[in-house]
CSV table of N, CA and C in Angstrom, one decimal:
chain,number,residue,atom,x,y,z
A,1032,MET,N,44.6,25.9,-35.1
A,1032,MET,CA,43.9,27.2,-35.3
A,1032,MET,C,43.8,27.5,-36.8
A,1033,ILE,N,42.6,27.9,-37.2
A,1033,ILE,CA,42.4,28.3,-38.6
A,1033,ILE,C,42.7,29.7,-38.7
A,1034,GLN,N,43.5,30.1,-39.7
A,1034,GLN,CA,43.8,31.5,-39.9
A,1034,GLN,C,42.9,32.1,-41.0
A,1035,LYS,N,42.3,33.2,-40.7
A,1035,LYS,CA,41.5,33.9,-41.7
A,1035,LYS,C,42.3,34.4,-42.8
A,1036,LYS,N,41.8,34.3,-44.0
A,1036,LYS,CA,42.4,34.8,-45.2
A,1036,LYS,C,42.3,36.3,-45.2
A,1037,SER,N,43.4,37.0,-45.6
A,1037,SER,CA,43.4,38.4,-45.7
A,1037,SER,C,42.6,38.9,-46.9
A,1038,LEU,N,41.8,39.9,-46.7
A,1038,LEU,CA,41.0,40.5,-47.8
A,1038,LEU,C,41.9,41.6,-48.5
A,1039,ILE,N,42.0,41.5,-49.8
A,1039,ILE,CA,42.8,42.4,-50.6
A,1039,ILE,C,41.9,43.1,-51.7
A,1040,TYR,N,41.8,44.4,-51.6
A,1040,TYR,CA,41.1,45.2,-52.6
A,1040,TYR,C,42.0,45.3,-53.8
A,1041,VAL,N,41.5,44.9,-55.0
A,1041,VAL,CA,42.3,44.9,-56.2
A,1041,VAL,C,41.8,46.1,-57.0
A,1042,ALA,N,42.6,47.2,-56.9
A,1042,ALA,CA,42.3,48.4,-57.6
A,1042,ALA,C,43.0,48.6,-58.9
A,1043,GLY,N,42.3,49.1,-59.9
A,1043,GLY,CA,43.0,49.4,-61.1
A,1043,GLY,C,42.0,49.7,-62.2
A,1044,PRO,N,42.5,50.3,-63.3
A,1044,PRO,CA,41.7,50.7,-64.4
A,1044,PRO,C,41.2,49.5,-65.3
A,1045,ASP,N,41.7,48.3,-64.9
A,1045,ASP,CA,41.4,47.1,-65.6
A,1045,ASP,C,39.9,46.9,-65.9
A,1046,LEU,N,39.0,47.3,-65.0
A,1046,LEU,CA,37.6,47.2,-65.2
A,1046,LEU,C,37.1,47.9,-66.3
A,1047,PHE,N,37.8,48.9,-66.9
A,1047,PHE,CA,37.4,49.7,-68.0
A,1047,PHE,C,37.8,49.0,-69.3
A,1048,LEU,N,38.5,47.9,-69.3
A,1048,LEU,CA,39.0,47.2,-70.5
A,1048,LEU,C,38.1,46.1,-70.9
A,1049,PRO,N,38.0,45.8,-72.2
A,1049,PRO,CA,37.1,44.8,-72.7
A,1049,PRO,C,37.4,43.4,-72.1
A,1050,ASP,N,38.6,43.1,-71.7
A,1050,ASP,CA,38.9,41.7,-71.1
A,1050,ASP,C,38.8,41.7,-69.6
A,1051,TRP,N,38.0,42.6,-69.0
A,1051,TRP,CA,37.9,42.7,-67.5
A,1051,TRP,C,37.6,41.4,-66.9
A,1052,PRO,N,36.7,40.6,-67.4
A,1052,PRO,CA,36.4,39.3,-66.7
A,1052,PRO,C,37.7,38.4,-66.6
A,1053,GLU,N,38.5,38.4,-67.7
A,1053,GLU,CA,39.7,37.6,-67.6
A,1053,GLU,C,40.7,38.2,-66.7
A,1054,ARG,N,40.8,39.5,-66.7
A,1054,ARG,CA,41.8,40.2,-65.8
A,1054,ARG,C,41.4,39.9,-64.3
A,1055,ALA,N,40.1,40.0,-64.1
A,1055,ALA,CA,39.6,39.8,-62.7
A,1055,ALA,C,39.8,38.4,-62.2
A,1056,ALA,N,39.6,37.4,-63.1
A,1056,ALA,CA,39.9,36.0,-62.8
A,1056,ALA,C,41.4,35.8,-62.5
A,1057,GLN,N,42.2,36.4,-63.3
A,1057,GLN,CA,43.7,36.3,-63.1
A,1057,GLN,C,44.1,36.9,-61.7
A,1058,ALA,N,43.5,38.1,-61.4
A,1058,ALA,CA,43.9,38.7,-60.1
A,1058,ALA,C,43.4,37.9,-58.9
A,1059,THR,N,42.2,37.4,-59.1
A,1059,THR,CA,41.6,36.5,-58.0
A,1059,THR,C,42.4,35.3,-57.8
A,1060,ALA,N,42.8,34.6,-58.9
A,1060,ALA,CA,43.6,33.4,-58.8
A,1060,ALA,C,45.0,33.7,-58.2
A,1061,LEU,N,45.6,34.8,-58.6
A,1061,LEU,CA,46.9,35.2,-58.1
A,1061,LEU,C,46.9,35.5,-56.6
A,1062,CYS,N,45.8,36.2,-56.2
A,1062,CYS,CA,45.7,36.4,-54.7
A,1062,CYS,C,45.5,35.0,-54.0
A,1063,ALA,N,44.7,34.2,-54.5
A,1063,ALA,CA,44.4,32.9,-53.9
A,1063,ALA,C,45.7,32.0,-53.8
A,1064,GLU,N,46.6,32.1,-54.8
A,1064,GLU,CA,47.8,31.4,-54.8
A,1064,GLU,C,48.7,31.8,-53.5
A,1065,HIS,N,48.5,33.0,-53.1
A,1065,HIS,CA,49.2,33.5,-51.9
A,1065,HIS,C,48.4,33.6,-50.7
A,1066,GLY,N,47.3,32.9,-50.6
A,1066,GLY,CA,46.5,32.8,-49.4
A,1066,GLY,C,45.7,34.0,-49.1
A,1067,LEU,N,45.4,34.9,-50.2
A,1067,LEU,CA,44.7,36.1,-50.0
A,1067,LEU,C,43.3,36.0,-50.7
A,1068,THR,N,42.4,36.7,-50.3
A,1068,THR,CA,41.1,36.8,-51.0
A,1068,THR,C,40.9,38.1,-51.7
A,1069,ALA,N,40.7,38.1,-53.0
A,1069,ALA,CA,40.6,39.3,-53.8
A,1069,ALA,C,39.2,39.9,-53.6
A,1070,ILE,N,39.1,41.2,-53.4
A,1070,ILE,CA,37.9,41.9,-53.4
A,1070,ILE,C,37.9,42.8,-54.6
A,1071,LEU,N,37.0,42.7,-55.5
A,1071,LEU,CA,37.0,43.4,-56.8
A,1071,LEU,C,36.1,44.7,-56.6
A,1072,PRO,N,36.4,45.7,-57.3
A,1072,PRO,CA,35.6,47.0,-57.2
A,1072,PRO,C,34.2,46.8,-57.9
A,1073,VAL,N,34.2,45.9,-58.9
A,1073,VAL,CA,32.9,45.6,-59.5
A,1073,VAL,C,32.9,44.1,-59.9
A,1074,PRO,N,31.7,43.5,-60.2
A,1074,PRO,CA,31.7,42.1,-60.5
A,1074,PRO,C,32.6,41.8,-61.8
A,1075,ALA,N,33.1,40.6,-61.8
A,1075,ALA,CA,33.9,40.2,-62.9
A,1075,ALA,C,33.1,39.7,-64.1
A,1076,VAL,N,32.3,40.6,-64.6
A,1076,VAL,CA,31.5,40.4,-65.8
A,1076,VAL,C,31.6,41.6,-66.7
A,1077,PRO,N,31.4,41.4,-68.0
A,1077,PRO,CA,31.4,42.6,-68.9
A,1077,PRO,C,30.5,43.7,-68.4
A,1078,LEU,N,30.9,44.9,-68.3
A,1078,LEU,CA,30.1,45.9,-67.7
A,1078,LEU,C,29.3,46.6,-68.7
A,1079,ILE,N,28.0,46.7,-68.4
A,1079,ILE,CA,27.0,47.4,-69.2
A,1079,ILE,C,26.0,48.1,-68.3
A,1080,GLY,N,25.3,49.0,-68.9
A,1080,GLY,CA,24.2,49.6,-68.1
A,1080,GLY,C,24.5,51.1,-67.8
A,1081,PRO,N,23.8,51.6,-66.8
A,1081,PRO,CA,23.9,53.0,-66.4
A,1081,PRO,C,25.3,53.4,-66.1
A,1082,GLY,N,25.8,54.5,-66.7
A,1082,GLY,CA,27.1,55.0,-66.5
A,1082,GLY,C,28.2,54.3,-67.2
A,1083,VAL,N,27.9,53.2,-67.9
A,1083,VAL,CA,28.9,52.4,-68.7
A,1083,VAL,C,28.5,52.5,-70.2
A,1084,THR,N,27.4,51.9,-70.5
A,1084,THR,CA,27.0,51.9,-71.9
A,1084,THR,C,25.8,52.8,-72.2
A,1085,GLU,N,25.4,53.5,-71.2
A,1085,GLU,CA,24.3,54.5,-71.3
A,1085,GLU,C,24.5,55.6,-70.3
A,1086,PRO,N,24.1,56.8,-70.6
A,1086,PRO,CA,24.3,57.9,-69.7
A,1086,PRO,C,23.5,57.7,-68.4
A,1087,SER,N,24.0,58.2,-67.3
A,1087,SER,CA,23.4,58.1,-66.0
A,1087,SER,C,23.4,59.4,-65.3
A,1088,ASP,N,23.2,59.4,-64.0
A,1088,ASP,CA,23.2,60.6,-63.2
A,1088,ASP,C,24.1,60.6,-62.0
A,1089,ALA,N,24.2,61.7,-61.3
A,1089,ALA,CA,25.1,61.8,-60.1
A,1089,ALA,C,24.7,60.8,-59.0
A,1090,GLU,N,23.4,60.4,-58.9
A,1090,GLU,CA,23.0,59.5,-57.8
A,1090,GLU,C,23.6,58.1,-58.1
A,1091,VAL,N,23.6,57.7,-59.3
A,1091,VAL,CA,24.2,56.4,-59.6
A,1091,VAL,C,25.7,56.4,-59.4
A,1092,ALA,N,26.3,57.5,-59.8
A,1092,ALA,CA,27.8,57.7,-59.6
A,1092,ALA,C,28.1,57.7,-58.1
A,1093,ASP,N,27.3,58.3,-57.3
A,1093,ASP,CA,27.6,58.3,-55.9
A,1093,ASP,C,27.5,56.9,-55.3
A,1094,ARG,N,26.5,56.1,-55.8
A,1094,ARG,CA,26.4,54.7,-55.3
A,1094,ARG,C,27.7,54.0,-55.6
A,1095,VAL,N,28.2,54.2,-56.8
A,1095,VAL,CA,29.5,53.5,-57.2
A,1095,VAL,C,30.6,53.9,-56.3
A,1096,PHE,N,30.7,55.2,-56.0
A,1096,PHE,CA,31.8,55.8,-55.1
A,1096,PHE,C,31.6,55.2,-53.7
A,1097,GLN,N,30.4,55.2,-53.2
A,1097,GLN,CA,30.2,54.7,-51.8
A,1097,GLN,C,30.5,53.2,-51.7
A,1098,ALA,N,30.1,52.4,-52.8
A,1098,ALA,CA,30.4,51.0,-52.7
A,1098,ALA,C,31.9,50.7,-52.7
A,1099,CYS,N,32.7,51.4,-53.6
A,1099,CYS,CA,34.1,51.3,-53.6
A,1099,CYS,C,34.7,51.7,-52.3
A,1100,ARG,N,34.3,52.8,-51.8
A,1100,ARG,CA,34.8,53.3,-50.5
A,1100,ARG,C,34.6,52.3,-49.4
A,1101,GLU,N,33.4,51.7,-49.3
A,1101,GLU,CA,33.1,50.8,-48.3
A,1101,GLU,C,33.9,49.5,-48.4
A,1102,ALA,N,34.1,49.1,-49.7
A,1102,ALA,CA,35.0,47.9,-49.9
A,1102,ALA,C,36.4,48.1,-49.4
A,1103,VAL,N,36.9,49.3,-49.7
A,1103,VAL,CA,38.3,49.6,-49.2
A,1103,VAL,C,38.3,49.6,-47.7
A,1104,ARG,N,37.3,50.1,-47.0
A,1104,ARG,CA,37.3,50.2,-45.6
A,1104,ARG,C,37.3,48.8,-44.9
A,1105,LYS,N,36.9,47.7,-45.6
A,1105,LYS,CA,36.7,46.4,-45.1
A,1105,LYS,C,37.9,45.5,-45.3
A,1106,VAL,N,39.0,46.0,-46.0
A,1106,VAL,CA,40.0,45.1,-46.4
A,1106,VAL,C,41.3,45.2,-45.5
A,1107,ASP,N,42.2,44.3,-45.7
A,1107,ASP,CA,43.4,44.2,-45.0
A,1107,ASP,C,44.6,44.9,-45.7
A,1108,GLY,N,44.4,45.0,-47.1
A,1108,GLY,CA,45.4,45.6,-47.9
A,1108,GLY,C,44.8,46.0,-49.3
A,1109,VAL,N,45.5,46.9,-50.0
A,1109,VAL,CA,45.1,47.3,-51.3
A,1109,VAL,C,46.3,47.0,-52.2
A,1110,ILE,N,46.0,46.4,-53.4
A,1110,ILE,CA,47.0,46.2,-54.4
A,1110,ILE,C,46.5,47.0,-55.6
A,1111,ALA,N,47.2,48.0,-56.1
A,1111,ALA,CA,46.7,48.9,-57.1
A,1111,ALA,C,47.6,48.9,-58.4
A,1112,ASN,N,46.9,48.8,-59.5
A,1112,ASN,CA,47.5,48.9,-60.8
A,1112,ASN,C,47.7,50.4,-61.1
A,1113,LEU,N,48.9,50.9,-61.0
A,1113,LEU,CA,49.2,52.3,-61.2
A,1113,LEU,C,49.8,52.6,-62.6
A,1114,SER,N,49.6,51.7,-63.5
A,1114,SER,CA,50.0,51.9,-64.9
A,1114,SER,C,49.4,53.1,-65.5
A,1115,PRO,N,50.0,53.8,-66.4
A,1115,PRO,CA,49.4,55.0,-67.1
A,1115,PRO,C,48.0,54.5,-67.7
A,1116,PHE,N,47.0,55.4,-67.5
A,1116,PHE,CA,45.7,55.1,-68.1
A,1116,PHE,C,45.1,56.4,-68.6
A,1117,ARG,N,44.7,56.4,-69.8
A,1117,ARG,CA,44.2,57.6,-70.5
A,1117,ARG,C,45.1,58.8,-70.4
A,1118,GLY,N,46.4,58.5,-70.6
A,1118,GLY,CA,47.4,59.5,-70.5
A,1118,GLY,C,48.7,59.0,-69.9
A,1119,SER,N,49.4,59.9,-69.2
A,1119,SER,CA,50.7,59.5,-68.6
A,1119,SER,C,50.6,59.2,-67.2
A,1120,GLU,N,49.5,59.4,-66.5
A,1120,GLU,CA,49.4,59.2,-65.1
A,1120,GLU,C,48.4,58.0,-64.8
A,1121,PRO,N,48.5,57.4,-63.6
A,1121,PRO,CA,47.5,56.4,-63.2
A,1121,PRO,C,46.1,56.9,-63.2
A,1122,ASP,N,45.2,56.0,-63.2
A,1122,ASP,CA,43.8,56.3,-63.2
A,1122,ASP,C,43.5,57.0,-61.9
A,1123,SER,N,42.8,58.1,-61.9
A,1123,SER,CA,42.6,59.0,-60.7
A,1123,SER,C,41.7,58.3,-59.7
A,1124,GLY,N,40.8,57.4,-60.1
A,1124,GLY,CA,40.0,56.6,-59.2
A,1124,GLY,C,40.9,55.7,-58.3
A,1125,ARG,N,41.9,55.1,-58.9
A,1125,ARG,CA,42.8,54.2,-58.2
A,1125,ARG,C,43.6,55.0,-57.2
A,1126,VAL,N,44.0,56.2,-57.6
A,1126,VAL,CA,44.8,57.1,-56.7
A,1126,VAL,C,43.9,57.4,-55.5
A,1127,VAL,N,42.7,57.7,-55.7
A,1127,VAL,CA,41.8,58.1,-54.5
A,1127,VAL,C,41.7,56.8,-53.6
A,1128,GLU,N,41.5,55.7,-54.2
A,1128,GLU,CA,41.4,54.4,-53.4
A,1128,GLU,C,42.7,54.2,-52.6
A,1129,CYS,N,43.8,54.5,-53.2
A,1129,CYS,CA,45.1,54.3,-52.5
A,1129,CYS,C,45.2,55.3,-51.3
A,1130,VAL,N,44.8,56.5,-51.5
A,1130,VAL,CA,44.9,57.5,-50.5
A,1130,VAL,C,43.9,57.2,-49.3
A,1131,LEU,N,42.7,56.8,-49.7
A,1131,LEU,CA,41.7,56.4,-48.7
A,1131,LEU,C,42.3,55.3,-47.8
A,1132,ALA,N,42.8,54.2,-48.5
A,1132,ALA,CA,43.4,53.1,-47.7
A,1132,ALA,C,44.5,53.6,-46.8
A,1133,HIS,N,45.4,54.4,-47.3
A,1133,HIS,CA,46.6,54.9,-46.5
A,1133,HIS,C,46.1,55.7,-45.3
A,1134,THR,N,45.1,56.5,-45.5
A,1134,THR,CA,44.5,57.3,-44.5
A,1134,THR,C,43.9,56.4,-43.4
A,1135,LEU,N,43.3,55.3,-43.8
A,1135,LEU,CA,42.7,54.4,-42.8
A,1135,LEU,C,43.8,53.4,-42.2
A,1136,GLY,N,45.0,53.6,-42.6
A,1136,GLY,CA,46.1,52.7,-42.0
A,1136,GLY,C,46.2,51.3,-42.7
A,1137,ILE,N,45.6,51.2,-43.9
A,1137,ILE,CA,45.6,50.0,-44.6
A,1137,ILE,C,46.8,50.0,-45.6
A,1138,PRO,N,47.6,49.0,-45.6
A,1138,PRO,CA,48.8,49.0,-46.5
A,1138,PRO,C,48.4,49.0,-47.9
A,1139,VAL,N,49.2,49.7,-48.7
A,1139,VAL,CA,49.0,49.8,-50.2
A,1139,VAL,C,50.3,49.5,-50.9
A,1140,ILE,N,50.2,48.5,-51.8
A,1140,ILE,CA,51.3,48.2,-52.7
A,1140,ILE,C,50.8,48.4,-54.1
A,1141,GLY,N,51.5,49.3,-54.9
A,1141,GLY,CA,51.2,49.6,-56.2
A,1141,GLY,C,52.1,48.8,-57.2
A,1142,TYR,N,51.6,48.6,-58.4
A,1142,TYR,CA,52.4,48.0,-59.4
A,1142,TYR,C,52.1,48.7,-60.8
A,1143,THR,N,53.0,48.5,-61.7
A,1143,THR,CA,52.9,49.0,-63.0
A,1143,THR,C,53.1,47.9,-64.0
A,1144,CYS,N,52.6,48.0,-65.2
A,1144,CYS,CA,52.8,47.0,-66.2
A,1144,CYS,C,54.0,47.4,-67.0
A,1145,GLY,N,55.2,47.3,-66.4
A,1145,GLY,CA,56.4,47.8,-67.0
A,1145,GLY,C,56.7,49.2,-66.6
A,1146,LYS,N,57.8,49.7,-67.0
A,1146,LYS,CA,58.3,51.0,-66.6
A,1146,LYS,C,57.5,52.1,-67.2
A,1147,GLY,N,57.0,51.9,-68.4
A,1147,GLY,CA,56.2,52.9,-69.1
A,1147,GLY,C,57.2,53.8,-69.9
A,1148,PRO,N,56.6,54.8,-70.6
A,1148,PRO,CA,57.4,55.6,-71.4
A,1148,PRO,C,58.2,56.7,-70.6
A,1149,VAL,N,59.3,57.1,-71.1
A,1149,VAL,CA,60.1,58.2,-70.5
A,1149,VAL,C,59.4,59.4,-71.1
A,1150,LEU,N,59.0,60.3,-70.2
A,1150,LEU,CA,58.3,61.5,-70.6
A,1150,LEU,C,59.2,62.8,-70.7
A,1151,ASP,N,60.4,62.6,-71.0
A,1151,ASP,CA,61.4,63.7,-71.1
A,1151,ASP,C,61.2,64.5,-72.4
A,1152,PHE,N,60.8,65.7,-72.3
A,1152,PHE,CA,60.6,66.5,-73.5
A,1152,PHE,C,61.6,67.7,-73.5
A,1153,GLY,N,62.7,67.5,-72.9
A,1153,GLY,CA,63.7,68.6,-72.8
A,1153,GLY,C,63.8,69.2,-71.5
A,1154,THR,N,64.6,70.2,-71.4
A,1154,THR,CA,64.8,71.0,-70.1
A,1154,THR,C,64.6,72.4,-70.3
A,1155,ASP,N,64.2,73.1,-69.2
A,1155,ASP,CA,64.1,74.6,-69.3
A,1155,ASP,C,65.5,75.2,-69.0
A,1156,ALA,N,65.6,76.5,-69.0
A,1156,ALA,CA,66.8,77.3,-68.7
A,1156,ALA,C,67.4,77.0,-67.3
A,1157,GLU,N,66.6,76.6,-66.4
A,1157,GLU,CA,67.0,76.3,-65.0
A,1157,GLU,C,67.4,74.9,-64.8
A,1158,GLY,N,67.2,74.0,-65.9
A,1158,GLY,CA,67.5,72.6,-65.8
A,1158,GLY,C,66.4,71.7,-65.4
A,1159,ARG,N,65.2,72.2,-65.3
A,1159,ARG,CA,64.0,71.4,-65.0
A,1159,ARG,C,63.7,70.5,-66.2
A,1160,VAL,N,63.4,69.2,-65.9
A,1160,VAL,CA,63.0,68.3,-67.0
A,1160,VAL,C,61.5,68.6,-67.3
A,1161,LEU,N,61.2,68.8,-68.5
A,1161,LEU,CA,59.9,69.2,-68.9
A,1161,LEU,C,59.0,68.0,-69.5
A,1162,ALA,N,57.7,68.1,-69.2
A,1162,ALA,CA,56.8,67.1,-69.7
A,1162,ALA,C,56.2,67.7,-71.0
A,1163,GLU,N,55.4,67.0,-71.7
A,1163,GLU,CA,54.9,67.4,-73.0
A,1163,GLU,C,54.1,68.7,-72.9
A,1164,ASP,N,53.4,68.9,-71.7
A,1164,ASP,CA,52.6,70.1,-71.6
A,1164,ASP,C,53.3,71.3,-71.1
A,1165,GLY,N,54.7,71.1,-70.9
A,1165,GLY,CA,55.5,72.2,-70.4
A,1165,GLY,C,55.7,72.3,-68.9
A,1166,GLY,N,54.9,71.5,-68.2
A,1166,GLY,CA,55.1,71.4,-66.8
A,1166,GLY,C,56.4,70.6,-66.5
A,1167,TRP,N,57.0,70.8,-65.3
A,1167,TRP,CA,58.2,70.1,-65.1
A,1167,TRP,C,58.0,68.8,-64.3
A,1168,ILE,N,58.9,67.8,-64.5
A,1168,ILE,CA,58.8,66.5,-64.0
A,1168,ILE,C,59.8,66.4,-62.8
A,1169,GLU,N,59.3,65.9,-61.7
A,1169,GLU,CA,60.1,65.7,-60.5
A,1169,GLU,C,61.3,64.9,-60.8
A,1170,GLN,N,62.4,65.2,-60.2
A,1170,GLN,CA,63.7,64.4,-60.5
A,1170,GLN,C,64.1,63.7,-59.2
A,1171,PHE,N,63.3,62.8,-58.7
A,1171,PHE,CA,63.6,62.0,-57.5
A,1171,PHE,C,64.0,60.6,-57.8
A,1172,GLY,N,63.9,60.3,-59.1
A,1172,GLY,CA,64.2,58.9,-59.5
A,1172,GLY,C,63.1,57.9,-59.2
A,1173,LEU,N,61.9,58.5,-59.0
A,1173,LEU,CA,60.7,57.6,-58.7
A,1173,LEU,C,59.9,57.4,-60.0
A,1174,SER,N,59.1,56.3,-60.0
A,1174,SER,CA,58.3,56.0,-61.1
A,1174,SER,C,57.0,56.8,-61.2
A,1175,HIS,N,56.6,57.4,-60.1
A,1175,HIS,CA,55.4,58.1,-60.0
A,1175,HIS,C,55.6,59.4,-59.1
A,1176,ASN,N,54.6,60.2,-59.1
A,1176,ASN,CA,54.6,61.4,-58.2
A,1176,ASN,C,55.1,61.1,-56.8
A,1177,VAL,N,55.8,62.0,-56.2
A,1177,VAL,CA,56.3,61.7,-54.9
A,1177,VAL,C,55.2,61.5,-53.8
A,1178,MET,N,54.1,62.1,-54.0
A,1178,MET,CA,53.0,61.9,-53.1
A,1178,MET,C,52.4,60.5,-53.2
A,1179,LEU,N,52.3,60.0,-54.4
A,1179,LEU,CA,51.8,58.6,-54.6
A,1179,LEU,C,52.8,57.6,-54.0
A,1180,HIS,N,54.1,57.9,-54.2
A,1180,HIS,CA,55.1,57.0,-53.6
A,1180,HIS,C,55.0,57.0,-52.0
A,1181,GLY,N,54.6,58.2,-51.5
A,1181,GLY,CA,54.5,58.3,-50.0
A,1181,GLY,C,53.3,57.5,-49.5
A,1182,VAL,N,52.3,57.3,-50.3
A,1182,VAL,CA,51.1,56.6,-49.9
A,1182,VAL,C,51.3,55.1,-50.0
A,1183,CYS,N,52.1,54.6,-51.0
A,1183,CYS,CA,52.3,53.2,-51.2
A,1183,CYS,C,53.6,52.7,-50.4
A,1184,LEU,N,53.5,51.6,-49.9
A,1184,LEU,CA,54.7,51.0,-49.2
A,1184,LEU,C,55.7,50.7,-50.3
A,1185,ALA,N,55.3,50.3,-51.5
A,1185,ALA,CA,56.2,50.0,-52.6
A,1185,ALA,C,55.4,50.2,-53.9
A,1186,ILE,N,56.1,50.5,-55.0
A,1186,ILE,CA,55.5,50.4,-56.3
A,1186,ILE,C,56.5,49.6,-57.1
A,1187,VAL,N,56.0,48.4,-57.5
A,1187,VAL,CA,56.8,47.4,-58.2
A,1187,VAL,C,56.4,47.3,-59.7
A,1188,GLU,N,57.1,46.5,-60.4
A,1188,GLU,CA,56.8,46.4,-61.9
A,1188,GLU,C,55.8,45.4,-62.3
A,1189,ASP,N,55.3,44.6,-61.4
A,1189,ASP,CA,54.2,43.7,-61.9
A,1189,ASP,C,53.3,43.2,-60.7
A,1190,SER,N,52.1,42.7,-61.1
A,1190,SER,CA,51.1,42.4,-60.1
A,1190,SER,C,51.6,41.2,-59.3
A,1191,ARG,N,52.3,40.2,-59.9
A,1191,ARG,CA,52.8,39.0,-59.1
A,1191,ARG,C,53.7,39.5,-57.9
A,1192,GLU,N,54.6,40.4,-58.2
A,1192,GLU,CA,55.5,40.9,-57.1
A,1192,GLU,C,54.7,41.6,-56.1
A,1193,ALA,N,53.7,42.4,-56.5
A,1193,ALA,CA,52.9,43.2,-55.5
A,1193,ALA,C,52.1,42.2,-54.6
A,1194,VAL,N,51.5,41.2,-55.2
A,1194,VAL,CA,50.7,40.2,-54.4
A,1194,VAL,C,51.6,39.5,-53.4
A,1195,SER,N,52.8,39.1,-53.9
A,1195,SER,CA,53.7,38.4,-53.1
A,1195,SER,C,54.2,39.2,-51.9
A,1196,MET,N,54.5,40.5,-52.2
A,1196,MET,CA,54.9,41.4,-51.1
A,1196,MET,C,53.8,41.6,-50.1
A,1197,MET,N,52.5,41.8,-50.6
A,1197,MET,CA,51.4,42.0,-49.7
A,1197,MET,C,51.2,40.7,-48.8
A,1198,ALA,N,51.3,39.5,-49.4
A,1198,ALA,CA,51.1,38.3,-48.6
A,1198,ALA,C,52.2,38.2,-47.5
A,1199,ASP,N,53.4,38.5,-47.9
A,1199,ASP,CA,54.5,38.5,-46.9
A,1199,ASP,C,54.3,39.5,-45.8
A,1200,LEU,N,53.9,40.7,-46.2
A,1200,LEU,CA,53.6,41.8,-45.2
A,1200,LEU,C,52.5,41.4,-44.2
A,1201,LEU,N,51.4,40.9,-44.8
A,1201,LEU,CA,50.3,40.5,-43.9
A,1201,LEU,C,50.6,39.3,-43.1
A,1202,GLY,N,51.4,38.4,-43.6
A,1202,GLY,CA,51.8,37.2,-42.9
A,1202,GLY,C,52.6,37.6,-41.7
A,1203,LYS,N,53.5,38.6,-41.9
A,1203,LYS,CA,54.4,39.1,-40.8
A,1203,LYS,C,53.5,39.9,-39.8
A,1204,ARG,N,52.5,40.6,-40.3
A,1204,ARG,CA,51.6,41.4,-39.4
A,1204,ARG,C,50.8,40.4,-38.5
A,1205,ASP,N,50.3,39.3,-39.1
A,1205,ASP,CA,49.6,38.3,-38.3
A,1205,ASP,C,50.4,37.7,-37.2
A,1206,ILE,N,51.7,37.5,-37.4
A,1206,ILE,CA,52.6,36.9,-36.4
A,1206,ILE,C,52.8,37.9,-35.3
A,1207,ALA,N,52.9,39.2,-35.7
A,1207,ALA,CA,53.2,40.2,-34.7
A,1207,ALA,C,52.0,40.5,-33.8
A,1208,GLU,N,50.8,40.3,-34.2
A,1208,GLU,CA,49.6,40.6,-33.5
A,1208,GLU,C,49.3,39.7,-32.3
């Protein structure tokens, strides 16, 4: 019996970086090493055109949103780069994709590129740990917000571990079905 390869949506802010084609190739190869097929949010080419190198409109933005949403709906799992992007938090688009997948019952495993900076800027009079903007930081010992941890089955420190975990998870799921 030939077993179908599991489709994995590779979510992350990597597509906004100049080396996106190389990153996409690495993610695709890593998934293939584990018997998974990577589904990318956009083609693995340098991005140019409307909304990227030139202004665009809400209609084009909506097409991008719809395409990513439909891609998430068709996969067996999501692996998400939750490293800080444009600040101290993960890319908001990736968080939306994670929540969508979770809502659809699709497993999500997040990863970071290392632990990231400690954002402790002191404490207030009640003992809350403060962030740079004066808001307080949850003290659950988690790498990300408690809600994002609730959406992800795990958040690990690198993409290789995330892909391996997803392959194991989906392999076990195939056996149980």
